[in-house]
Backbone as a chain_set.jsonl record, in Angstrom:
{"seq": "MQYFQPEWGTMFRVLGSYSGERLSEVGAYGLPDTYESSFTSLDFVITQSLHHFARGVELKLAGVNLLDEKREYFQGGELQRLYEPGRKISLSISYTPF", "coords": {"N": [[5.26, 105.533, 7.937], [8.181, 105.522, 9.389], [11.44, 107.315, 9.664], [14.195, 107.719, 11.566], [17.351, 109.447, 12.419], [19.188, 109.786, 14.8], [21.577, 110.978, 15.469], [22.673, 112.947, 13.1], [20.151, 114.593, 13.235], [17.768, 114.149, 11.808], [14.843, 113.29, 10.314], [12.281, 110.887, 8.658], [9.135, 111.211, 7.023], [6.662, 109.013, 5.585], [3.241, 109.188, 4.921], [0.741, 106.847, 4.263], [-2.396, 106.834, 2.822], [-5.678, 104.356, 2.713], [-9.074, 105.081, 1.55], [-12.272, 103.894, 1.607], [-15.05, 103.195, -0.439], [-17.856, 105.404, 0.889], [-20.47, 106.635, 2.536], [-21.584, 109.53, 1.657], [-23.793, 111.781, 1.859], [-27.045, 111.595, 3.221], [-29.748, 110.242, 1.306], [-33.474, 112.132, 0.5], [-36.362, 113.056, 0.503], [-37.156, 110.991, -1.467], [-34.79, 110.911, -3.164], [-31.682, 109.435, -4.03], [-29.001, 107.991, -1.536], [-25.859, 109.64, -1.541], [-22.709, 108.899, -2.382], [-19.461, 108.69, -1.548], [-16.48, 108.47, -3.51], [-13.854, 105.528, -3.5], [-10.84, 106.502, -2.551], [-7.08, 107.179, -2.886], [-4.709, 108.341, -0.449], [-1.282, 109.852, -0.412], [1.285, 111.203, 1.64], [4.325, 113.2, 2.895], [6.986, 113.958, 5.321], [9.382, 115.583, 5.93], [12.081, 116.202, 8.487], [14.723, 118.272, 9.455], [16.745, 119.278, 12.308], [18.834, 122.072, 12.671], [20.825, 122.082, 14.66], [23.278, 122.128, 14.809], [24.197, 124.536, 14.373], [22.141, 126.315, 15.27], [20.539, 126.079, 18.522], [17.673, 124.44, 18.74], [16.825, 125.183, 16.658], [14.937, 124.432, 13.66], [14.313, 122.62, 10.274], [12.13, 122.32, 8.039], [10.234, 120.373, 5.561], [7.114, 119.535, 3.719], [5.173, 117.649, 2.104], [1.569, 116.969, 0.814], [-0.958, 114.878, 0.154], [0.034, 113.67, -2.363], [-0.539, 112.244, -4.603], [-2.724, 113.136, -5.878], [-5.455, 112.751, -6.418], [-8.855, 112.572, -7.318], [-11.864, 113.645, -5.989], [-15.046, 112.052, -6.223], [-17.941, 111.993, -5.962], [-21.545, 110.331, -5.954], [-24.569, 110.071, -6.84], [-27.437, 107.876, -7.232], [-25.888, 106.508, -9.0], [-25.132, 108.431, -10.965], [-23.033, 110.821, -11.627], [-22.518, 113.124, -9.187], [-21.218, 114.942, -8.001], [-17.956, 116.792, -8.319], [-14.491, 116.874, -6.645], [-11.358, 118.147, -6.554], [-8.648, 118.275, -4.797], [-6.094, 119.385, -5.098], [-2.271, 119.484, -4.604], [-0.054, 119.934, -1.775], [2.49, 121.918, -1.053], [5.069, 122.355, 1.08], [7.416, 124.672, 2.968], [9.025, 125.306, 5.781], [10.708, 126.882, 8.703], [11.453, 126.91, 12.581], [11.927, 127.402, 15.476], [12.439, 126.925, 18.89], [12.441, 127.444, 21.949], [13.501, 125.877, 24.339]], "CA": [[6.676, 104.801, 8.057], [9.094, 106.79, 9.839], [12.689, 107.08, 9.757], [14.752, 108.657, 12.274], [18.625, 109.424, 12.475], [19.201, 111.057, 15.638], [22.847, 111.39, 15.132], [22.083, 114.539, 12.197], [18.67, 115.253, 13.476], [16.827, 114.329, 10.667], [13.386, 112.577, 10.754], [11.806, 111.607, 7.161], [8.308, 110.207, 7.179], [5.736, 108.903, 4.88], [1.864, 108.873, 5.411], [-0.331, 106.731, 3.168], [-4.102, 105.72, 3.563], [-6.586, 104.408, 1.388], [-10.335, 105.511, 1.864], [-13.097, 103.045, 0.395], [-16.092, 104.317, -1.093], [-18.335, 105.916, 2.085], [-21.783, 107.409, 2.5], [-21.423, 111.213, 2.0], [-25.037, 112.414, 2.478], [-28.328, 110.284, 3.198], [-31.29, 110.793, 0.573], [-34.371, 112.856, 1.025], [-37.515, 113.199, -0.147], [-37.113, 110.439, -2.32], [-33.973, 110.946, -4.064], [-31.125, 108.192, -3.781], [-28.643, 108.523, -1.191], [-24.856, 110.21, -2.297], [-21.41, 108.139, -1.708], [-17.758, 109.358, -1.858], [-15.734, 107.314, -4.168], [-12.893, 105.669, -2.824], [-9.284, 107.58, -2.713], [-5.665, 106.955, -1.605], [-3.682, 109.624, -0.098], [0.209, 110.112, 0.098], [1.934, 112.507, 1.863], [5.527, 112.676, 3.483], [7.445, 115.28, 6.123], [10.968, 115.76, 6.436], [12.772, 117.518, 9.192], [16.346, 118.598, 10.091], [17.672, 119.869, 13.239], [19.692, 122.788, 12.768], [21.358, 122.024, 16.523], [24.806, 122.556, 15.051], [24.134, 125.876, 14.081], [21.374, 127.199, 16.483], [20.197, 124.939, 19.294], [16.222, 124.685, 18.926], [16.165, 125.343, 15.435], [14.396, 122.66, 12.519], [13.81, 122.766, 9.343], [10.878, 121.267, 7.472], [9.731, 120.469, 4.198], [6.2, 118.287, 3.675], [3.883, 117.056, 0.733], [0.429, 116.563, 1.335], [-1.855, 114.727, -1.21], [1.046, 113.824, -3.655], [-0.94, 111.498, -5.792], [-3.859, 114.445, -6.022], [-6.909, 111.791, -6.683], [-9.64, 113.634, -7.162], [-13.184, 112.874, -5.0], [-16.043, 112.048, -7.053], [-19.338, 111.888, -5.159], [-22.19, 109.834, -7.061], [-25.621, 110.05, -6.06], [-27.896, 107.261, -7.95], [-24.809, 105.878, -9.943], [-24.467, 109.414, -11.433], [-21.357, 111.603, -11.005], [-23.283, 114.371, -9.062], [-19.617, 116.547, -7.894], [-16.476, 116.591, -8.463], [-13.714, 118.183, -5.99], [-10.134, 118.154, -7.063], [-8.096, 119.023, -3.677], [-4.701, 119.623, -5.263], [-1.073, 119.169, -3.729], [0.328, 120.992, -1.259], [3.918, 121.665, -0.338], [5.508, 123.202, 2.171], [8.978, 124.69, 3.671], [9.101, 125.72, 6.806], [11.513, 126.444, 9.777], [10.723, 126.923, 13.616], [12.433, 127.821, 16.68], [11.742, 126.009, 20.403], [14.004, 128.047, 22.606], [13.898, 125.18, 25.481]], "C": [[7.175, 106.165, 8.155], [10.388, 106.395, 9.785], [13.466, 107.862, 10.502], [16.277, 108.434, 12.628], [19.118, 110.554, 13.452], [20.429, 112.041, 15.6], [23.027, 113.132, 14.446], [20.85, 115.067, 12.595], [17.943, 115.101, 12.535], [15.599, 112.957, 11.0], [12.805, 112.759, 9.268], [10.657, 110.264, 7.364], [7.583, 109.967, 6.035], [4.471, 107.957, 5.386], [1.266, 108.442, 4.322], [-1.964, 106.293, 3.704], [-4.572, 105.574, 2.408], [-8.101, 104.744, 2.224], [-11.527, 104.87, 1.04], [-14.208, 103.86, 0.134], [-17.077, 103.81, 0.08], [-19.766, 106.913, 1.555], [-21.691, 108.764, 2.655], [-22.95, 111.491, 2.177], [-26.139, 111.396, 2.32], [-29.451, 111.095, 2.317], [-32.1, 111.179, 1.069], [-35.145, 113.177, 0.283], [-37.523, 112.594, -1.786], [-35.645, 110.211, -3.63], [-32.542, 110.163, -3.092], [-29.904, 108.719, -2.267], [-27.177, 108.865, -2.184], [-23.209, 109.426, -1.545], [-19.921, 108.892, -2.702], [-17.2, 107.814, -2.66], [-14.438, 106.993, -3.629], [-11.681, 106.237, -3.357], [-8.014, 107.016, -1.894], [-5.229, 108.253, -1.722], [-2.254, 109.25, 0.158], [1.035, 111.376, 0.752], [3.476, 111.972, 2.752], [6.374, 114.01, 4.392], [8.749, 114.5, 6.222], [11.266, 116.709, 7.065], [14.125, 117.058, 9.546], [16.544, 119.77, 11.123], [18.896, 120.696, 12.792], [20.761, 122.96, 14.312], [22.859, 122.404, 16.182], [24.945, 123.863, 14.705], [23.841, 126.953, 14.822], [20.578, 126.034, 16.987], [18.33, 125.859, 19.331], [15.883, 125.063, 17.454], [16.315, 124.534, 14.324], [14.138, 123.391, 11.327], [12.896, 121.991, 8.856], [9.924, 121.447, 6.324], [8.694, 118.932, 4.499], [5.265, 118.943, 2.504], [2.72, 116.742, 1.279], [-0.462, 116.562, -0.03], [-0.982, 114.418, -2.538], [0.653, 113.043, -4.625], [-2.209, 112.137, -6.452], [-4.694, 113.725, -6.936], [-7.81, 112.795, -6.461], [-10.924, 112.807, -6.659], [-14.341, 113.046, -5.691], [-17.086, 111.352, -6.355], [-20.649, 111.081, -6.466], [-23.613, 109.261, -6.223], [-26.795, 109.117, -7.449], [-27.407, 106.834, -9.227], [-24.632, 107.157, -10.928], [-23.485, 110.319, -10.824], [-22.655, 112.933, -10.593], [-21.924, 115.647, -8.43], [-18.583, 115.775, -8.307], [-15.352, 117.438, -7.756], [-12.166, 117.713, -6.563], [-9.266, 118.987, -5.826], [-6.521, 119.589, -3.859], [-3.667, 119.256, -3.978], [-0.718, 120.527, -3.289], [1.937, 120.657, -0.749], [4.315, 122.863, 0.119], [6.949, 123.45, 2.796], [8.655, 125.689, 5.103], [10.475, 125.849, 7.707], [10.877, 127.594, 11.111], [12.205, 126.827, 14.836], [11.874, 127.534, 17.988], [12.661, 126.339, 21.473], [14.146, 126.588, 24.291], [13.988, 123.298, 24.736]], "O": [[6.962, 107.246, 7.607], [10.621, 105.188, 9.845], [13.477, 109.005, 10.045], [16.572, 107.339, 13.107], [19.374, 111.73, 13.193], [20.457, 113.27, 15.658], [23.369, 114.154, 15.041], [20.577, 116.181, 12.147], [17.27, 116.101, 12.286], [15.659, 111.993, 11.764], [12.706, 113.818, 8.647], [10.849, 109.081, 7.644], [7.827, 110.839, 5.2], [4.416, 106.835, 5.889], [1.106, 109.213, 3.376], [-2.415, 105.657, 4.657], [-4.287, 106.167, 1.367], [-8.159, 104.638, 3.449], [-11.752, 105.274, -0.101], [-14.293, 105.049, 0.443], [-17.28, 102.636, 0.388], [-19.948, 107.613, 0.56], [-21.715, 109.22, 3.798], [-23.114, 111.143, 3.346], [-26.151, 110.518, 1.458], [-29.903, 112.217, 2.541], [-32.088, 110.919, 2.272], [-34.752, 113.662, -0.778], [-37.737, 113.187, -2.844], [-35.636, 109.524, -4.651], [-32.384, 110.263, -1.876], [-30.007, 109.909, -1.966], [-27.179, 108.506, -3.362], [-22.833, 109.518, -0.377], [-19.62, 109.317, -3.818], [-17.431, 106.623, -2.455], [-13.756, 107.944, -3.248], [-11.546, 106.428, -4.565], [-7.932, 106.583, -0.745], [-5.291, 109.05, -2.659], [-2.037, 108.331, 0.948], [1.282, 112.411, 0.132], [3.728, 110.83, 3.137], [6.233, 115.122, 3.882], [9.049, 113.333, 6.475], [11.021, 117.869, 6.735], [14.549, 115.937, 9.827], [16.509, 120.964, 10.827], [19.941, 120.094, 12.544], [21.256, 123.997, 14.752], [23.601, 122.897, 17.032], [26.094, 124.294, 14.798], [24.473, 127.974, 15.094], [20.048, 125.188, 16.266], [17.912, 126.971, 19.653], [14.711, 125.231, 17.117], [17.365, 124.006, 13.957], [13.8, 124.575, 11.307], [12.854, 120.843, 9.296], [9.095, 122.339, 6.146], [8.988, 117.869, 5.044], [4.86, 120.056, 2.169], [2.798, 116.164, 2.363], [-0.692, 117.432, -0.87], [-1.299, 114.886, -3.631], [1.376, 113.006, -5.621], [-2.668, 111.664, -7.492], [-4.694, 114.005, -8.134], [-7.685, 113.709, -5.646], [-11.056, 111.597, -6.843], [-14.739, 114.203, -5.819], [-17.036, 110.131, -6.202], [-20.568, 111.312, -7.672], [-23.718, 108.398, -5.351], [-26.935, 109.69, -8.53], [-28.059, 106.748, -10.268], [-23.86, 106.891, -11.849], [-23.257, 110.446, -9.621], [-23.425, 113.488, -11.378], [-21.902, 116.875, -8.508], [-18.397, 114.583, -8.55], [-15.188, 118.597, -8.138], [-12.168, 116.591, -7.071], [-9.205, 120.215, -5.875], [-5.876, 120.116, -2.953], [-3.972, 118.898, -2.84], [-0.847, 121.639, -3.801], [2.428, 119.634, -0.272], [4.057, 124.011, -0.242], [7.621, 122.469, 3.116], [8.015, 126.74, 5.102], [11.345, 125.003, 7.504], [10.199, 128.609, 10.949], [13.236, 126.161, 14.75], [10.731, 127.948, 18.183], [13.554, 125.577, 21.844], [15.041, 126.713, 25.127], [14.315, 122.361, 25.464]]}, "num_chains": 1, "name": "protein.A"}
């Protein structure tokens, strides 16, 4: 979902995704397959043009993996490994000369 206000130069975007259980690794030598469990991801981006102060300058705030769901991998019905990707928040300023 995205909202853009051209008069102010503001853009707000929310990104969500869901991934169901999926095959991660094919079993070999008699071992069962490994599956990654389902997870949901939520990200956002807010950008603000600073064209009133300096043409081509933009401020951006972004958040990735806000729900911080763990990634679990199962082999033969037992937990094989656990991955915690963590959240990421960033703030940046950019300049485009044209």
